[in-house]
CSV table of C-alpha atoms in Angstrom, one decimal:
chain,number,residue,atom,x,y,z
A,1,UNK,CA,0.0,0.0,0.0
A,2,UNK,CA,0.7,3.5,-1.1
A,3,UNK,CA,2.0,5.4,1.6
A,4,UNK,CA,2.6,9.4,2.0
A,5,UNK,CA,2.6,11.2,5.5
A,6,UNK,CA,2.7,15.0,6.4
A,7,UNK,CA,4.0,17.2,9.2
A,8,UNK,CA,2.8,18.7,11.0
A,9,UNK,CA,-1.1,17.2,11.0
A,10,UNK,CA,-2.2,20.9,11.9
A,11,UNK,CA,-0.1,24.3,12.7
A,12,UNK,CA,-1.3,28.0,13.9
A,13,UNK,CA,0.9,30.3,12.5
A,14,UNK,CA,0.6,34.1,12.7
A,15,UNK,CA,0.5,36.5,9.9
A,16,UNK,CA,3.9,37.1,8.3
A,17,UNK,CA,5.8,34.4,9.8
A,18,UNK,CA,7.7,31.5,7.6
A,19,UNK,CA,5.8,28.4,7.3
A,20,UNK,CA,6.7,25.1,5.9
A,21,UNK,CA,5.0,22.0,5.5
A,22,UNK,CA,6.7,18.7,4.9
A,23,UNK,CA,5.3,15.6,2.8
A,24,UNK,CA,7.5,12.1,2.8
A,25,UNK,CA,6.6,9.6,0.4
A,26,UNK,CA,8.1,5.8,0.7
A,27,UNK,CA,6.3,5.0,-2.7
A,28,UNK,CA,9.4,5.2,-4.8
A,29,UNK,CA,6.9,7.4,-7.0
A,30,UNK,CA,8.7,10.6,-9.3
A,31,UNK,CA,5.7,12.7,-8.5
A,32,UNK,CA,4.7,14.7,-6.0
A,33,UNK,CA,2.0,17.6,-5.7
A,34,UNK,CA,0.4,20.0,-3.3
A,35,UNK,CA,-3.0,20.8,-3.0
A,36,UNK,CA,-4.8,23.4,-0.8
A,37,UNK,CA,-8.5,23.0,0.1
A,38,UNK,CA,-10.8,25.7,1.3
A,39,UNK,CA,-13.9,25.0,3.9
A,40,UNK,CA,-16.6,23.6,1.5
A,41,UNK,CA,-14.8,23.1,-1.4
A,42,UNK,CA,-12.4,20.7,-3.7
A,43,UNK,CA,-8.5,20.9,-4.3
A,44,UNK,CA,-6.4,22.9,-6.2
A,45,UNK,CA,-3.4,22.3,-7.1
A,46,UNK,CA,-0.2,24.5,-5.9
A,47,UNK,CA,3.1,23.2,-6.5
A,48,UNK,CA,4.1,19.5,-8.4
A,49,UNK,CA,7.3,17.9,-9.0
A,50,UNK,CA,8.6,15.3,-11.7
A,51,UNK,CA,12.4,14.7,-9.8
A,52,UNK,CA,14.4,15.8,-6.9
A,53,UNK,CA,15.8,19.1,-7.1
A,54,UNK,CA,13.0,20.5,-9.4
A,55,UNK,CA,9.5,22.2,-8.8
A,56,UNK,CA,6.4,23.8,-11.0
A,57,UNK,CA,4.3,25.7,-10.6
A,58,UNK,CA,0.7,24.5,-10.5
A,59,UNK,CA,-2.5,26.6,-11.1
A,60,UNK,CA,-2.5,28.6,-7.6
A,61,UNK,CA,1.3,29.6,-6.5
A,62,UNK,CA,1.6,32.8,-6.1
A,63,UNK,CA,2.5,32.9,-2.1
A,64,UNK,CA,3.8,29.6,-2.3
A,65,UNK,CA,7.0,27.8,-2.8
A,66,UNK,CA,8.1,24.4,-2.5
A,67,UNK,CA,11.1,22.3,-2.1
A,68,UNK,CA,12.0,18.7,-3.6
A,69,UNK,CA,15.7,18.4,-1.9
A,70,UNK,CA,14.9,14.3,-2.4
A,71,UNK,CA,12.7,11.5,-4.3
A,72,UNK,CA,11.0,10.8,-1.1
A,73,UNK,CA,10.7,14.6,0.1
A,74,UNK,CA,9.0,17.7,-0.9
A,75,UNK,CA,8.1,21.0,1.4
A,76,UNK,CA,5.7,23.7,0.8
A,77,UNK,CA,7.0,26.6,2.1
A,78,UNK,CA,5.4,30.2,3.2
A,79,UNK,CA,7.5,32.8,3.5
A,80,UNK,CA,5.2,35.4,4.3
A,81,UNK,CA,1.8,33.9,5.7
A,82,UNK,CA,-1.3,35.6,5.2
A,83,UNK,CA,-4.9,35.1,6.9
A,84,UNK,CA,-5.6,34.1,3.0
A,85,UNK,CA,-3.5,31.0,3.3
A,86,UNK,CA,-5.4,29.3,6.1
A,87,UNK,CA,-7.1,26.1,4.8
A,88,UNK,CA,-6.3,22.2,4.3
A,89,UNK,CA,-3.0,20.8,2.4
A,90,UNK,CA,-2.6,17.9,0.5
A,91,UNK,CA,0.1,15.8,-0.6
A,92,UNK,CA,0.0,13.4,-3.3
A,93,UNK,CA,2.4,11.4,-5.4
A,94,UNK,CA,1.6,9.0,-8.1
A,95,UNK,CA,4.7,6.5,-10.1
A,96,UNK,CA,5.2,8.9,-13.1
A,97,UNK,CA,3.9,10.8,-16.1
A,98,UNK,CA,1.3,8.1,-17.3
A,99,UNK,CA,-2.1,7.7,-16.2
A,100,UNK,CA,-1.7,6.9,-12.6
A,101,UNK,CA,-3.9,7.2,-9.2
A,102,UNK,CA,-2.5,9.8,-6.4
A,103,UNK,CA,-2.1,8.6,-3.3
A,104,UNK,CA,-3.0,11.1,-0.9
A,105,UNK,CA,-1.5,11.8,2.7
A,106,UNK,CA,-3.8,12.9,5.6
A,107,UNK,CA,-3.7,16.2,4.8
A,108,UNK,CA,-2.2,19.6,7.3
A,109,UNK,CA,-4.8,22.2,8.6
A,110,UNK,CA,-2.7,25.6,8.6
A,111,UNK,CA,-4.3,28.1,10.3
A,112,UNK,CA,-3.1,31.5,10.1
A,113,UNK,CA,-4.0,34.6,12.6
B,1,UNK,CA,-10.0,26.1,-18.2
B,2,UNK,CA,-11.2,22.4,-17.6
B,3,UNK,CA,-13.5,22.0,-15.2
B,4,UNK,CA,-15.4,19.0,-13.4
B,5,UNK,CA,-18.8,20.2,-12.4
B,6,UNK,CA,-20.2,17.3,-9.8
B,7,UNK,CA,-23.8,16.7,-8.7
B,8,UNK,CA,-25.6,16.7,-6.6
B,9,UNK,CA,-24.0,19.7,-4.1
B,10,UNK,CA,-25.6,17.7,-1.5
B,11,UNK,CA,-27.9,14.8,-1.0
B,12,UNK,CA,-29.9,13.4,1.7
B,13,UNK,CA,-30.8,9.6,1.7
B,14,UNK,CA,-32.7,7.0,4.2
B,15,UNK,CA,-30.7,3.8,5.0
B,16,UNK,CA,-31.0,1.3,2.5
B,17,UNK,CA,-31.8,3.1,-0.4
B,18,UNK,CA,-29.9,3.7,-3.7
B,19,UNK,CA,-28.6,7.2,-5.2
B,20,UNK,CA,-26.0,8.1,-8.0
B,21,UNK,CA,-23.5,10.8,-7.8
B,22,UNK,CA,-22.8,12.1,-11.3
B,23,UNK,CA,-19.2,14.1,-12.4
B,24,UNK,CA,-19.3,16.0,-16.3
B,25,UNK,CA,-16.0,16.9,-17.6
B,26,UNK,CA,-15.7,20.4,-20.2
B,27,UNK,CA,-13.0,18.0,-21.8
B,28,UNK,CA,-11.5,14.5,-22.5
B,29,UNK,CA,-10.5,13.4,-19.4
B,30,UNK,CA,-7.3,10.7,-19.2
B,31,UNK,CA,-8.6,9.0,-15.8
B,32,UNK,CA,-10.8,9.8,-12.9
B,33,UNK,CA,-10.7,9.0,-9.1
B,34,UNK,CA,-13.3,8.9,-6.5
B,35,UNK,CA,-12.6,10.3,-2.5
B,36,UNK,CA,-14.9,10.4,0.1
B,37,UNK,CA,-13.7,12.9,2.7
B,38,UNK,CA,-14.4,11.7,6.2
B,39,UNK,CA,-15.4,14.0,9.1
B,40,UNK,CA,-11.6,14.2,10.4
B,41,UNK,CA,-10.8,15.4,6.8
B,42,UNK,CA,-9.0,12.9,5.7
B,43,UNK,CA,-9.4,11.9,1.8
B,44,UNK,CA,-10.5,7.9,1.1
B,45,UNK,CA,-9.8,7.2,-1.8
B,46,UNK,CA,-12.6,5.1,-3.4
B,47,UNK,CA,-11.6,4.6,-7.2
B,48,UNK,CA,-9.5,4.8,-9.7
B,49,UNK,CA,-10.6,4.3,-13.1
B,50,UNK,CA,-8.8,4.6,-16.2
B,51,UNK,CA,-12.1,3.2,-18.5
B,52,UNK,CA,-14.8,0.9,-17.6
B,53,UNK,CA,-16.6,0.2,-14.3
B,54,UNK,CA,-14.8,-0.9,-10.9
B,55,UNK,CA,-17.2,-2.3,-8.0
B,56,UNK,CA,-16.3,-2.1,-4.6
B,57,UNK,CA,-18.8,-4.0,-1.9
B,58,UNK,CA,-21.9,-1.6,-2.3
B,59,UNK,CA,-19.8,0.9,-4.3
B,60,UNK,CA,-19.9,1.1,-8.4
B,61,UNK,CA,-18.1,3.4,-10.7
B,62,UNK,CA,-18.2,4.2,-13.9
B,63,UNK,CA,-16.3,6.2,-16.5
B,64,UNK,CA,-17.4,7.0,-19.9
B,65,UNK,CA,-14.8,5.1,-22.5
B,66,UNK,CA,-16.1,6.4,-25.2
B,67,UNK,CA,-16.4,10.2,-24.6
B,68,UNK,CA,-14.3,10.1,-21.3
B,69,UNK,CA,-16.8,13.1,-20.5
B,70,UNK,CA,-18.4,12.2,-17.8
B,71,UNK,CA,-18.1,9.6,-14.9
B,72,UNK,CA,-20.6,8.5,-12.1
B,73,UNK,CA,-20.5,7.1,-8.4
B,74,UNK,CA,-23.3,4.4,-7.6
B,75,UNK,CA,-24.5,4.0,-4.0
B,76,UNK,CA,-26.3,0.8,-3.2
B,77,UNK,CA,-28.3,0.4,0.0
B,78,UNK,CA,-26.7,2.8,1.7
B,79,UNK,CA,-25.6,3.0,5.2
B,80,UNK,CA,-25.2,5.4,8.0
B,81,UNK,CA,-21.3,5.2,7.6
B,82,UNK,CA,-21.4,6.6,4.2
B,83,UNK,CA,-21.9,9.7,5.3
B,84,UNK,CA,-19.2,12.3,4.1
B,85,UNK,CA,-18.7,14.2,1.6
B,86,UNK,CA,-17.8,12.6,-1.7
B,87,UNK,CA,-15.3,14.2,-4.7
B,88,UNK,CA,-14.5,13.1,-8.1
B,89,UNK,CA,-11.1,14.3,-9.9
B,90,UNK,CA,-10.6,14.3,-13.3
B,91,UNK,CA,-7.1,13.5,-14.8
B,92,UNK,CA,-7.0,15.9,-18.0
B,93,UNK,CA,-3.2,15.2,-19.3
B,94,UNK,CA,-0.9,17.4,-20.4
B,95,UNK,CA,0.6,20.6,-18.7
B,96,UNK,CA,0.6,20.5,-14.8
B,97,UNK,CA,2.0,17.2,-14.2
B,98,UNK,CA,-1.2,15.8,-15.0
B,99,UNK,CA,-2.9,17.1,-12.3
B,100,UNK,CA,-6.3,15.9,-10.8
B,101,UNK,CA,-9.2,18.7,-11.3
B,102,UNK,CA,-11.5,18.7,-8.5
B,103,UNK,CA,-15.5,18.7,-8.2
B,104,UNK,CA,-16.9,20.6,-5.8
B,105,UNK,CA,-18.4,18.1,-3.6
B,106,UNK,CA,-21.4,16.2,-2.9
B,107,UNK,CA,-22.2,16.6,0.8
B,108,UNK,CA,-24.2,12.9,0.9
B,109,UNK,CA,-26.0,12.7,4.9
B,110,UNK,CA,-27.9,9.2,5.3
B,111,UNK,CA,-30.5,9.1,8.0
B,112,UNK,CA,-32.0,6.0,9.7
């Protein structure tokens, strides 16, 4: 079985502070992706990565950067948190570029004051 | 851009009965996966299909092989414990890493 765990599970954080969540992966899988969700909604994605040492952007990164210093690691880092930034984050990785399910990790609730 | 546009929002059903949760795509979609989203927040994930139908227990999905437009969720006597709230994500291809493209939810309560 699939397996991808985050740290910290849930974090308050105050406005303008540094943040970083972490995602490990023991799939062997090449990529990895972070999602945000907001209260009564689905995912979007942030930030993916295809290798270590290499990040995209995804369709919402503005505030955002992330980190992929190995296969089995990637961070999601805020440098400058806002009240705007308090939701859920996901991690996901899935084998490669083909067709593949994510497997999903359990997810971080930031909350930012 | 793509979208997935899921329905129902929200749905209420009596134990035992049936219901379907229904997922449109505004394009082709490569794959879709199902995720039910328990009350700690965690995300289940229910399916994976690529084309075809995949049953799971009192579970059935379906994905449309021939359009890849749309994909559905079958619930069959349903039970208290399926109570969550359910998403489908659509795998478009492509730019982004072939990222999943979220539905906004179907909030499904089931009531003795």
């Amino acid at each position: 079985e699939a397996a991808v765990t985050q740290s910290p599970r849930s974090k308050v954080a105050v406005t303008g502070g540094k943040v970083t969540l972490s995602c490990h992966q023991t799939n062997n899988h090449d990529y990895m992706y972070w999602y945000r969700q907001d209260t009564g909604h689905g995912l979007r994605l942030i930030h993916y990565s295809y290798v270590a040492d290499s990040t995209e952007k995804g369709d919402i990164p503005d505030g955002y950067k992330a980190s992929r210093p190995s296969q089995e690691n990637f961070s999601l880092i805020l440098e400058l948190a806002s009240l705007s930034q308090t939701a859920v984050y996901f991690c996901a990785s899935k084998p490669g570029l083909g067709s593949y399910e994510q497997y999903f990790g359990p997810g971080t609730r930031l909350t930012v004051l | 851009g793509d979208q997935v546009e899921q329905s129902p929002s929200a749905l209420s059903l009596h134990e035992g009965t049936d219901s379907a949760l229904r997922c449109n795509f505004t394009t082709t979609m490569r794959s879709v996966q199902w995720f039910r989203q328990n009350s700690r927040g965690s995300l289940i994930s229910l399916f994976y299909l690529a084309s075809g139908t995949k049953e799971n227990g009192r579970l059935k999905s379906a994905f449309d092989s021939k359009e890849r437009r749309y994909s559905t969720l079958h619930i069959r006597d349903a039970q208290l414990e399926d109570s969550g709230t359910y998403f489908c994500a659509a795998e478009a291809g492509g730019g982004s890493g072939n990222k999943l493209i979220f539905g906004t939810g179907t909030l499904l309560s089931v009531k003795p």
